[in-house]
PDB file of C-alpha atoms in Angstrom:
ATOM      1  CA  MET A1419      38.576  19.893 -26.963  1.00 45.00           C
ATOM      2  CA  ARG A1420      36.437  21.927 -24.587  1.00 48.00           C
ATOM      3  CA  SER A1421      32.953  21.254 -24.644  1.00 48.00           C
ATOM      4  CA  ALA A1422      31.068  24.112 -25.543  1.00 48.00           C
ATOM      5  CA  PRO A1423      29.132  25.991 -22.932  1.00 50.00           C
ATOM      6  CA  THR A1424      25.131  24.802 -22.133  1.00 47.00           C
ATOM      7  CA  LEU A1425      22.926  27.454 -23.094  1.00 48.00           C
ATOM      8  CA  THR A1426      20.340  28.222 -20.083  1.00 48.00           C
ATOM      9  CA  PRO A1427      17.540  30.883 -20.398  1.00 48.00           C
ATOM     10  CA  THR A1428      17.487  34.365 -18.106  1.00 48.00           C
ATOM     11  CA  THR A1429      14.950  35.421 -16.490  1.00 50.00           C
ATOM     12  CA  ARG A1430      13.404  38.202 -18.548  1.00 53.00           C
ATOM     13  CA  SER A1431      12.943  41.318 -16.196  1.00 57.00           C
ATOM     14  CA  PRO A1432       9.597  43.536 -17.231  1.00 64.00           C
ATOM     15  CA  ASP A1433      10.317  46.292 -19.474  1.00 84.00           C
ATOM     16  CA  SER A1434       8.769  49.667 -17.927  1.00 88.00           C
ATOM     17  CA  ARG A1435       5.807  48.906 -20.869  1.00 91.00           C
ATOM     18  CA  GLU A1436       4.795  45.874 -18.885  1.00 91.00           C
ATOM     19  CA  VAL A1437       4.867  46.884 -15.539  1.00 93.00           C
ATOM     20  CA  THR A1438       2.483  49.767 -17.378  1.00 96.00           C
ATOM     21  CA  GLY A1439       0.447  47.965 -18.907  1.00 95.00           C
ATOM     22  CA  MET A1440      -0.414  45.555 -15.714  1.00 94.00           C
ATOM     23  CA  GLY A1441      -0.454  49.234 -13.856  1.00 96.00           C
ATOM     24  CA  LEU A1442      -4.009  49.360 -16.131  1.00 97.00           C
ATOM     25  CA  ALA A1443      -4.686  46.440 -16.000  1.00 95.00           C
ATOM     26  CA  LEU A1444      -5.323  46.780 -11.385  1.00 94.00           C
ATOM     27  CA  LEU A1445      -6.889  50.336 -12.235  1.00 96.00           C
ATOM     28  CA  SER A1446      -9.154  48.406 -14.590  1.00 96.00           C
ATOM     29  CA  ALA A1447     -10.537  46.152 -11.960  1.00 93.00           C
ATOM     30  CA  ALA A1448     -10.955  48.352  -9.366  1.00 94.00           C
ATOM     31  CA  ALA A1449     -12.860  50.710 -11.227  1.00 95.00           C
ATOM     32  CA  SER A1450     -15.337  48.224 -12.382  1.00 91.00           C
ATOM     33  CA  GLY A1451     -15.032  47.258  -8.348  1.00 87.00           C
ATOM     34  CA  THR A1452     -17.162  50.053  -7.367  1.00 88.00           C
ATOM     35  CA  LEU A1453     -19.894  48.603 -10.009  1.00 84.00           C
ATOM     36  CA  GLY A1454     -21.477  47.045  -6.870  1.00 76.00           C
ATOM     37  CA  LEU A1455     -22.263  50.429  -4.593  1.00 82.00           C
ATOM     38  CA  TRP A1456     -23.307  52.001  -7.376  1.00 86.00           C
ATOM     39  CA  GLY A1457     -25.989  49.610  -8.021  1.00 80.00           C
ATOM     40  CA  LYS A1458     -27.493  49.513  -4.165  1.00 80.00           C
ATOM     41  CA  LEU A1459     -27.551  52.931  -4.478  1.00 87.00           C
ATOM     42  CA  ALA A1460     -29.096  53.090  -7.620  1.00 87.00           C
ATOM     43  CA  LEU A1461     -31.886  50.465  -5.897  1.00 82.00           C
ATOM     44  CA  THR A1462     -31.938  52.869  -2.748  1.00 88.00           C
ATOM     45  CA  LEU A1463     -32.757  55.554  -5.312  1.00 92.00           C
ATOM     46  CA  GLN A1464     -35.358  53.668  -7.264  1.00 91.00           C
ATOM     47  CA  LEU A1465     -34.105  54.509 -10.414  1.00 92.00           C
ATOM     48  CA  SER A1466     -33.372  50.946 -13.477  1.00 91.00           C
ATOM     49  CA  THR A1467     -31.343  49.462 -14.526  1.00 88.00           C
ATOM     50  CA  PRO A1468     -31.967  50.282 -17.733  1.00 92.00           C
ATOM     51  CA  THR A1469     -31.999  54.063 -17.667  1.00 95.00           C
ATOM     52  CA  LEU A1470     -29.052  53.950 -15.307  1.00 93.00           C
ATOM     53  CA  LEU A1471     -27.122  52.111 -18.273  1.00 93.00           C
ATOM     54  CA  SER A1472     -28.305  53.790 -20.920  1.00 96.00           C
ATOM     55  CA  TRP A1473     -27.515  57.163 -20.045  1.00 97.00           C
ATOM     56  CA  ARG A1474     -24.209  56.622 -18.066  1.00 96.00           C
ATOM     57  CA  PHE A1475     -22.757  55.001 -21.918  1.00 96.00           C
ATOM     58  CA  GLY A1476     -25.059  57.413 -23.877  1.00 97.00           C
ATOM     59  CA  LEU A1477     -22.953  60.764 -21.757  1.00 97.00           C
ATOM     60  CA  THR A1478     -20.051  58.493 -22.548  1.00 97.00           C
ATOM     61  CA  ALA A1479     -20.190  58.624 -26.498  1.00 97.00           C
ATOM     62  CA  ALA A1480     -21.661  62.455 -26.348  1.00 97.00           C
ATOM     63  CA  LEU A1481     -19.000  63.660 -24.462  1.00 96.00           C
ATOM     64  CA  LEU A1482     -16.392  61.213 -27.030  1.00 96.00           C
ATOM     65  CA  LEU A1483     -17.537  62.322 -29.337  1.00 95.00           C
ATOM     66  CA  ALA A1484     -17.203  66.164 -29.110  1.00 95.00           C
ATOM     67  CA  LEU A1485     -13.466  65.630 -28.351  1.00 94.00           C
ATOM     68  CA  GLY A1486     -13.347  63.264 -31.557  1.00 93.00           C
ATOM     69  CA  ALA A1487     -12.965  60.262 -30.737  1.00 94.00           C
ATOM     70  CA  PHE A1488     -15.452  58.169 -33.466  1.00 93.00           C
ATOM     71  CA  HIS A1489     -13.134  60.229 -35.795  1.00 93.00           C
ATOM     72  CA  VAL A1490     -11.543  56.049 -37.941  1.00 95.00           C
ATOM     73  CA  PRO A1491     -11.481  54.325 -40.761  1.00 95.00           C
ATOM     74  CA  LEU A1492     -14.446  52.799 -42.530  1.00 95.00           C
ATOM     75  CA  ARG A1493     -12.212  49.290 -41.318  1.00 95.00           C
ATOM     76  CA  GLU A1494     -11.782  50.799 -37.906  1.00 96.00           C
ATOM     77  CA  ARG A1495     -15.104  51.690 -37.186  1.00 96.00           C
ATOM     78  CA  VAL A1496     -16.655  48.062 -37.786  1.00 96.00           C
ATOM     79  CA  THR A1497     -13.453  46.211 -36.106  1.00 97.00           C
ATOM     80  CA  LEU A1498     -14.877  48.547 -32.901  1.00 97.00           C
ATOM     81  CA  LEU A1499     -18.495  48.504 -33.013  1.00 97.00           C
ATOM     82  CA  LEU A1500     -18.192  44.439 -33.417  1.00 97.00           C
ATOM     83  CA  LEU A1501     -15.619  45.056 -30.053  1.00 97.00           C
ATOM     84  CA  GLY A1502     -18.793  46.983 -28.747  1.00 97.00           C
ATOM     85  CA  GLY A1503     -21.033  44.048 -29.582  1.00 97.00           C
ATOM     86  CA  LEU A1504     -19.356  41.640 -27.536  1.00 97.00           C
ATOM     87  CA  TYR A1505     -19.301  43.843 -24.391  1.00 96.00           C
ATOM     88  CA  ALA A1506     -22.802  44.895 -24.592  1.00 95.00           C
ATOM     89  CA  ALA A1507     -24.192  40.844 -24.513  1.00 96.00           C
ATOM     90  CA  THR A1508     -21.852  40.394 -21.919  1.00 94.00           C
ATOM     91  CA  THR A1509     -23.768  42.688 -19.808  1.00 90.00           C
ATOM     92  CA  VAL A1510     -26.435  41.722 -21.187  1.00 91.00           C
ATOM     93  CA  ALA A1511     -26.491  37.932 -20.465  1.00 92.00           C
ATOM     94  CA  TYR A1512     -25.013  39.179 -17.253  1.00 88.00           C
ATOM     95  CA  PHE A1513     -27.726  40.826 -15.975  1.00 85.00           C
ATOM     96  CA  MET A1514     -30.479  38.343 -16.704  1.00 88.00           C
ATOM     97  CA  ALA A1515     -28.019  35.631 -15.086  1.00 87.00           C
ATOM     98  CA  LEU A1516     -28.886  38.016 -12.317  1.00 83.00           C
ATOM     99  CA  THR A1517     -32.543  37.743 -12.566  1.00 83.00           C
ATOM    100  CA  ARG A1518     -33.014  33.386 -11.684  1.00 86.00           C
ATOM    101  CA  ILE A1519     -29.282  32.870  -9.805  1.00 83.00           C
ATOM    102  CA  SER A1520     -27.822  34.907  -6.717  1.00 76.00           C
ATOM    103  CA  ALA A1521     -25.232  37.780  -7.728  1.00 74.00           C
ATOM    104  CA  SER A1522     -22.084  35.522  -5.884  1.00 71.00           C
ATOM    105  CA  THR A1523     -22.850  32.644  -7.897  1.00 77.00           C
ATOM    106  CA  ALA A1524     -23.374  34.913 -11.410  1.00 80.00           C
ATOM    107  CA  ALA A1525     -20.053  36.923 -10.373  1.00 78.00           C
ATOM    108  CA  LEU A1526     -18.803  33.432 -10.647  1.00 78.00           C
ATOM    109  CA  LEU A1527     -19.442  32.741 -13.797  1.00 83.00           C
ATOM    110  CA  VAL A1528     -18.142  36.122 -15.165  1.00 87.00           C
ATOM    111  CA  TYR A1529     -14.854  35.872 -13.987  1.00 85.00           C
ATOM    112  CA  VAL A1530     -14.266  32.171 -15.041  1.00 87.00           C
ATOM    113  CA  ALA A1531     -12.965  34.870 -17.842  1.00 91.00           C
ATOM    114  CA  PRO A1532      -9.351  33.737 -17.858  1.00 91.00           C
ATOM    115  CA  ALA A1533     -10.197  30.329 -19.310  1.00 90.00           C
ATOM    116  CA  PHE A1534     -11.825  31.664 -21.749  1.00 92.00           C
ATOM    117  CA  VAL A1535      -9.097  33.152 -22.749  1.00 92.00           C
ATOM    118  CA  ILE A1536      -6.873  31.093 -22.807  1.00 91.00           C
ATOM    119  CA  LEU A1537      -9.550  28.560 -24.361  1.00 92.00           C
ATOM    120  CA  TYR A1538      -8.692  30.936 -27.235  1.00 94.00           C
ATOM    121  CA  GLY A1539      -5.484  31.018 -27.344  1.00 92.00           C
ATOM    122  CA  ALA A1540      -5.192  27.952 -27.175  1.00 90.00           C
ATOM    123  CA  VAL A1541      -7.132  26.535 -30.298  1.00 91.00           C
ATOM    124  CA  SER A1542      -5.574  29.988 -32.278  1.00 92.00           C
ATOM    125  CA  GLY A1543      -2.220  28.535 -31.992  1.00 89.00           C
ATOM    126  CA  THR A1544      -0.795  29.773 -28.764  1.00 86.00           C
ATOM    127  CA  ARG A1545      -0.181  27.012 -26.355  1.00 84.00           C
ATOM    128  CA  PRO A1546      -0.099  28.402 -22.656  1.00 85.00           C
ATOM    129  CA  ALA A1547       2.531  28.262 -19.989  1.00 82.00           C
ATOM    130  CA  ARG A1548       2.357  26.433 -17.396  1.00 83.00           C
ATOM    131  CA  ALA A1549       2.612  29.299 -15.186  1.00 83.00           C
ATOM    132  CA  GLN A1550      -0.400  30.628 -17.091  1.00 84.00           C
ATOM    133  CA  LEU A1551      -2.297  27.322 -15.949  1.00 86.00           C
ATOM    134  CA  GLY A1552      -1.408  27.604 -12.510  1.00 88.00           C
ATOM    135  CA  ALA A1553      -1.865  31.001 -11.729  1.00 85.00           C
ATOM    136  CA  LEU A1554      -6.047  30.828 -13.611  1.00 88.00           C
ATOM    137  CA  ALA A1555      -5.894  26.990 -11.000  1.00 89.00           C
ATOM    138  CA  CYS A1556      -5.411  29.659  -8.283  1.00 88.00           C
ATOM    139  CA  THR A1557      -7.477  32.353  -9.360  1.00 86.00           C
ATOM    140  CA  LEU A1558     -10.633  30.645  -9.769  1.00 88.00           C
ATOM    141  CA  LEU A1559     -10.458  27.675  -6.926  1.00 88.00           C
ATOM    142  CA  GLY A1560      -9.789  32.174  -5.037  1.00 84.00           C
ATOM    143  CA  LEU A1561     -13.496  33.357  -7.021  1.00 83.00           C
ATOM    144  CA  GLY A1562     -14.818  30.323  -6.089  1.00 83.00           C
ATOM    145  CA  VAL A1563     -13.802  31.038  -1.784  1.00 81.00           C
ATOM    146  CA  VAL A1564     -14.721  34.758  -1.782  1.00 74.00           C
ATOM    147  CA  VAL A1565     -17.525  34.852  -3.881  1.00 73.00           C
ATOM    148  CA  GLY A1566     -18.819  31.747  -3.239  1.00 73.00           C
ATOM    149  CA  LEU A1567     -19.820  28.427  -4.974  1.00 69.00           C
ATOM    150  CA  PRO A1568     -23.290  27.804  -7.036  1.00 70.00           C
ATOM    151  CA  GLY A1569     -26.126  26.860  -3.954  1.00 70.00           C
ATOM    152  CA  ALA A1570     -29.012  25.193  -3.497  1.00 68.00           C
ATOM    153  CA  ALA A1571     -30.957  28.007  -4.765  1.00 66.00           C
ATOM    154  CA  ASP A1572     -28.771  27.581  -7.388  1.00 73.00           C
ATOM    155  CA  ARG A1573     -30.447  24.710  -9.816  1.00 78.00           C
ATOM    156  CA  ASP A1574     -31.383  27.334 -12.615  1.00 85.00           C
ATOM    157  CA  VAL A1575     -29.716  25.854 -15.660  1.00 87.00           C
ATOM    158  CA  LEU A1576     -31.097  28.751 -18.030  1.00 92.00           C
ATOM    159  CA  GLY A1577     -29.255  31.337 -14.692  1.00 87.00           C
ATOM    160  CA  LEU A1578     -26.183  29.037 -15.014  1.00 87.00           C
ATOM    161  CA  LEU A1579     -26.083  29.014 -18.990  1.00 91.00           C
ATOM    162  CA  LEU A1580     -26.402  33.109 -18.873  1.00 92.00           C
ATOM    163  CA  GLY A1581     -23.658  33.869 -16.357  1.00 88.00           C
ATOM    164  CA  GLY A1582     -21.033  31.289 -18.337  1.00 90.00           C
ATOM    165  CA  LEU A1583     -21.840  32.918 -21.428  1.00 94.00           C
ATOM    166  CA  SER A1584     -21.462  36.041 -20.544  1.00 92.00           C
ATOM    167  CA  GLY A1585     -18.295  35.070 -19.064  1.00 91.00           C
ATOM    168  CA  ALA A1586     -17.806  33.317 -22.232  1.00 94.00           C
ATOM    169  CA  VAL A1587     -17.934  36.275 -24.349  1.00 96.00           C
ATOM    170  CA  TYR A1588     -16.044  38.538 -22.015  1.00 95.00           C
ATOM    171  CA  GLY A1589     -12.602  36.794 -22.663  1.00 94.00           C
ATOM    172  CA  ALA A1590     -14.148  36.451 -26.344  1.00 96.00           C
ATOM    173  CA  TYR A1591     -13.951  40.579 -25.749  1.00 97.00           C
ATOM    174  CA  LEU A1592     -10.580  40.075 -24.058  1.00 95.00           C
ATOM    175  CA  PHE A1593      -8.926  37.998 -26.562  1.00 96.00           C
ATOM    176  CA  LEU A1594     -10.314  40.602 -29.378  1.00 96.00           C
ATOM    177  CA  SER A1595      -9.928  43.714 -27.994  1.00 96.00           C
ATOM    178  CA  GLY A1596      -5.284  42.411 -27.565  1.00 93.00           C
ATOM    179  CA  ARG A1597      -5.955  40.680 -31.604  1.00 93.00           C
ATOM    180  CA  LEU A1598      -8.074  43.165 -33.397  1.00 94.00           C
ATOM    181  CA  ALA A1599      -7.608  46.969 -31.995  1.00 95.00           C
ATOM    182  CA  ALA A1600      -4.306  46.589 -30.968  1.00 92.00           C
ATOM    183  CA  ASP A1601      -3.164  49.734 -32.909  1.00 93.00           C
ATOM    184  CA  SER A1602      -6.774  51.215 -31.299  1.00 96.00           C
ATOM    185  CA  ALA A1603      -6.562  54.179 -29.390  1.00 96.00           C
ATOM    186  CA  PRO A1604      -8.200  53.390 -25.847  1.00 96.00           C
ATOM    187  CA  LEU A1605     -10.384  56.806 -25.553  1.00 96.00           C
ATOM    188  CA  ASN A1606     -11.745  55.193 -29.625  1.00 96.00           C
ATOM    189  CA  VAL A1607     -12.788  51.948 -28.228  1.00 97.00           C
ATOM    190  CA  THR A1608     -13.792  53.107 -25.504  1.00 97.00           C
ATOM    191  CA  ALA A1609     -16.149  55.751 -27.631  1.00 97.00           C
ATOM    192  CA  HIS A1610     -17.092  52.459 -30.117  1.00 97.00           C
ATOM    193  CA  VAL A1611     -18.792  50.143 -26.138  1.00 97.00           C
ATOM    194  CA  ALA A1612     -20.510  52.988 -25.812  1.00 97.00           C
ATOM    195  CA  VAL A1613     -22.278  53.387 -28.437  1.00 97.00           C
ATOM    196  CA  VAL A1614     -23.633  50.372 -28.708  1.00 97.00           C
ATOM    197  CA  SER A1615     -23.832  50.146 -24.864  1.00 96.00           C
ATOM    198  CA  ALA A1616     -26.367  52.810 -24.997  1.00 97.00           C
ATOM    199  CA  ALA A1617     -28.728  51.980 -27.832  1.00 97.00           C
ATOM    200  CA  THR A1618     -28.496  48.933 -26.199  1.00 96.00           C
ATOM    201  CA  PHE A1619     -29.373  49.210 -23.052  1.00 95.00           C
ATOM    202  CA  ALA A1620     -32.804  51.657 -23.885  1.00 96.00           C
ATOM    203  CA  ALA A1621     -33.257  49.312 -26.426  1.00 96.00           C
ATOM    204  CA  MET A1622     -34.192  47.054 -23.797  1.00 94.00           C
ATOM    205  CA  GLY A1623     -35.791  49.762 -20.960  1.00 95.00           C
ATOM    206  CA  THR A1624     -38.127  50.949 -24.092  1.00 96.00           C
ATOM    207  CA  VAL A1625     -39.029  47.041 -24.370  1.00 95.00           C
ATOM    208  CA  SER A1626     -39.225  46.097 -20.689  1.00 92.00           C
ATOM    209  CA  GLY A1627     -40.600  49.623 -19.542  1.00 94.00           C
ATOM    210  CA  ASN A1628     -37.880  50.728 -17.776  1.00 92.00           C
ATOM    211  CA  LEU A1629     -36.444  53.436 -19.543  1.00 95.00           C
ATOM    212  CA  GLY A1630     -37.089  56.803 -18.068  1.00 94.00           C
ATOM    213  CA  VAL A1631     -34.765  59.789 -16.862  1.00 95.00           C
ATOM    214  CA  PRO A1632     -33.753  60.878 -13.931  1.00 95.00           C
ATOM    215  CA  VAL A1633     -35.394  63.614 -12.294  1.00 93.00           C
ATOM    216  CA  THR A1634     -33.094  64.153  -8.920  1.00 94.00           C
ATOM    217  CA  PRO A1635     -29.458  65.756  -8.342  1.00 95.00           C
ATOM    218  CA  ALA A1636     -28.586  61.878  -6.246  1.00 95.00           C
ATOM    219  CA  HIS A1637     -29.627  60.257  -9.949  1.00 95.00           C
ATOM    220  CA  TRP A1638     -27.970  62.504 -12.071  1.00 96.00           C
ATOM    221  CA  GLY A1639     -24.774  62.234  -8.810  1.00 95.00           C
ATOM    222  CA  LEU A1640     -24.767  58.215  -9.953  1.00 95.00           C
ATOM    223  CA  VAL A1641     -25.417  58.099 -13.384  1.00 95.00           C
ATOM    224  CA  LEU A1642     -21.609  60.833 -13.480  1.00 96.00           C
ATOM    225  CA  ALA A1643     -19.935  58.658 -11.150  1.00 95.00           C
ATOM    226  CA  MET A1644     -20.759  56.009 -13.138  1.00 94.00           C
ATOM    227  CA  MET A1645     -20.193  57.454 -16.289  1.00 95.00           C
ATOM    228  CA  LEU A1646     -16.526  58.540 -14.448  1.00 96.00           C
ATOM    229  CA  ILE A1647     -15.356  55.737 -12.053  1.00 95.00           C
ATOM    230  CA  PRO A1648     -16.189  51.925 -13.602  1.00 93.00           C
ATOM    231  CA  THR A1649     -16.521  53.592 -17.757  1.00 95.00           C
ATOM    232  CA  LEU A1650     -14.637  56.777 -18.636  1.00 96.00           C
ATOM    233  CA  VAL A1651     -11.696  55.085 -16.448  1.00 97.00           C
ATOM    234  CA  ALA A1652     -11.877  51.420 -16.407  1.00 96.00           C
ATOM    235  CA  LEU A1653     -12.755  50.451 -19.978  1.00 96.00           C
ATOM    236  CA  PRO A1654      -9.529  53.041 -21.422  1.00 97.00           C
ATOM    237  CA  ALA A1655      -7.461  51.211 -18.789  1.00 97.00           C
ATOM    238  CA  LEU A1656      -8.416  47.828 -19.742  1.00 96.00           C
ATOM    239  CA  ALA A1657      -8.215  48.575 -23.720  1.00 96.00           C
ATOM    240  CA  GLY A1658      -4.569  50.110 -22.904  1.00 96.00           C
ATOM    241  CA  ALA A1659      -3.316  46.758 -20.763  1.00 96.00           C
ATOM    242  CA  VAL A1660      -4.447  44.269 -23.005  1.00 96.00           C
ATOM    243  CA  GLN A1661      -2.328  45.872 -25.851  1.00 95.00           C
ATOM    244  CA  ARG A1662       0.751  46.241 -23.935  1.00 94.00           C
ATOM    245  CA  ILE A1663       0.586  42.793 -21.787  1.00 94.00           C
ATOM    246  CA  GLY A1664      -1.825  40.425 -23.502  1.00 93.00           C
ATOM    247  CA  ALA A1665      -5.544  39.628 -23.016  1.00 93.00           C
ATOM    248  CA  ALA A1666      -4.377  36.416 -21.548  1.00 91.00           C
ATOM    249  CA  ARG A1667      -2.105  38.627 -18.252  1.00 92.00           C
ATOM    250  CA  VAL A1668      -4.610  41.649 -18.003  1.00 94.00           C
ATOM    251  CA  SER A1669      -8.092  38.245 -17.233  1.00 92.00           C
ATOM    252  CA  LEU A1670      -6.550  37.535 -14.808  1.00 91.00           C
ATOM    253  CA  LEU A1671      -5.282  41.086 -13.596  1.00 92.00           C
ATOM    254  CA  ALA A1672      -9.433  41.647 -14.118  1.00 91.00           C
ATOM    255  CA  SER A1673     -10.045  38.408 -11.465  1.00 88.00           C
ATOM    256  CA  THR A1674      -9.035  41.090  -8.586  1.00 90.00           C
ATOM    257  CA  ASP A1675     -11.997  42.701  -9.647  1.00 88.00           C
ATOM    258  CA  PRO A1676     -14.525  40.962  -7.435  1.00 83.00           C
ATOM    259  CA  LEU A1677     -12.162  41.406  -3.930  1.00 85.00           C
ATOM    260  CA  TRP A1678     -12.044  45.558  -5.341  1.00 88.00           C
ATOM    261  CA  ALA A1679     -16.111  45.104  -4.430  1.00 82.00           C
ATOM    262  CA  VAL A1680     -15.214  43.639  -0.989  1.00 81.00           C
ATOM    263  CA  LEU A1681     -12.284  45.865   0.002  1.00 84.00           C
ATOM    264  CA  PHE A1682     -14.860  49.128  -0.887  1.00 83.00           C
ATOM    265  CA  ALA A1683     -17.841  47.216   0.496  1.00 77.00           C
ATOM    266  CA  THR A1684     -15.721  46.776   3.985  1.00 80.00           C
ATOM    267  CA  VAL A1685     -14.131  50.703   3.578  1.00 82.00           C
ATOM    268  CA  LEU A1686     -17.805  51.953   1.950  1.00 79.00           C
ATOM    269  CA  LEU A1687     -20.516  50.309   3.687  1.00 71.00           C
ATOM    270  CA  GLY A1688     -19.154  49.059   6.966  1.00 77.00           C
ATOM    271  CA  GLU A1689     -19.300  45.393   6.398  1.00 67.00           C
ATOM    272  CA  VAL A1690     -17.510  42.664   7.546  1.00 71.00           C
ATOM    273  CA  LEU A1691     -14.642  41.169   6.203  1.00 67.00           C
ATOM    274  CA  SER A1692     -14.609  37.507   6.712  1.00 72.00           C
ATOM    275  CA  GLY A1693     -12.053  34.730   7.261  1.00 76.00           C
ATOM    276  CA  ALA A1694     -12.968  32.649   3.457  1.00 74.00           C
ATOM    277  CA  GLN A1695     -13.100  36.336   2.151  1.00 71.00           C
ATOM    278  CA  VAL A1696      -8.984  36.905   3.671  1.00 78.00           C
ATOM    279  CA  VAL A1697      -7.810  32.830   1.830  1.00 83.00           C
ATOM    280  CA  GLY A1698     -10.012  33.970  -1.558  1.00 80.00           C
ATOM    281  CA  GLY A1699      -7.656  37.086  -1.293  1.00 80.00           C
ATOM    282  CA  LEU A1700      -5.295  36.470  -0.953  1.00 82.00           C
ATOM    283  CA  LEU A1701      -5.332  33.122  -3.771  1.00 83.00           C
ATOM    284  CA  ILE A1702      -7.035  35.399  -6.160  1.00 82.00           C
ATOM    285  CA  LEU A1703      -3.929  37.749  -5.756  1.00 82.00           C
ATOM    286  CA  GLY A1704      -0.841  34.964  -5.718  1.00 85.00           C
ATOM    287  CA  GLY A1705      -2.619  33.979  -9.017  1.00 82.00           C
ATOM    288  CA  ALA A1706      -2.880  37.417 -10.724  1.00 80.00           C
ATOM    289  CA  GLY A1707       1.255  37.365  -9.372  1.00 82.00           C
ATOM    290  CA  LEU A1708       1.719  34.056 -10.428  1.00 80.00           C
ATOM    291  CA  ALA A1709       0.581  34.928 -13.967  1.00 75.00           C
ATOM    292  CA  GLN A1710       2.690  38.271 -14.443  1.00 75.00           C
ATOM    293  CA  ARG A1711       6.099  35.565 -13.769  1.00 67.00           C
ATOM    294  CA  PRO A1712       8.933  37.491 -16.544  1.00 57.00           C
ATOM    295  CA  ALA A1713       9.286  34.582 -19.156  1.00 52.00           C
ATOM    296  CA  PRO A1714      12.297  32.891 -20.112  1.00 51.00           C
ATOM    297  CA  ARG A1715      14.850  34.442 -22.653  1.00 51.00           C
ATOM    298  CA  ALA A1716      17.779  33.154 -24.536  1.00 44.00           C
ATOM    299  CA  PRO A1717      20.565  34.364 -23.783  1.00 47.00           C
TER     300      PRO A1717
END
């Protein structure tokens, strides 16, 4: 008798849904990578952070309200408001960390979010693949090279905890988006994130006495630019990507955000690209690419 042939898994080719998801994740990362530019312009124009962010998210919420993005069932509304609270919380923790530690260290801690996404998945019963773990290690190493490792000036324990909290909460936002908002329209997700974020930063500005109204055309131009690119482009693209390829893969692709920020600063602000940034960038891209390898499929 002839022995039965051994069946080996075949490599599955990515379908159009996955390709679209990867494209949306990269688009979101690129749009979010412009935040550094807008932040520098805000400092130059003496526009306070609470004013800038409350108007950015407030106008976004008003626009999406007019477009009917808030017309969702009550249960879905509660879920999306919860996600909005997580997004606002990670942003608040990040800005609080910036008052105590360097911007590079704060960014490094935020972008450990993929590690938290994989951790949350493991806790809920999803075993991470070897390729995911390798991609995570490669990405975190690249981030350390690009944005720098914590230095002597970053010994504030509370600042480091706030930065780590920002990464943990952002990971929770991505993870729960894939679990709880898989059937929600990306603009509906964005609308609820915007309304919670607007209320949060308006309250913070009121308490600190830094809430104001943009007064010059340059101020309004900056608010509208942030409303359009890192909000109305980045957030719906992020939600759409999570629905298509999952939070773990999206979080690793989102870690290319610092690369986009460095690229924009080099091209638009004339900053010089260092050799370390090139090496770190290649590591991040390698990690993001490794995470997108199609899973084996049984014949």
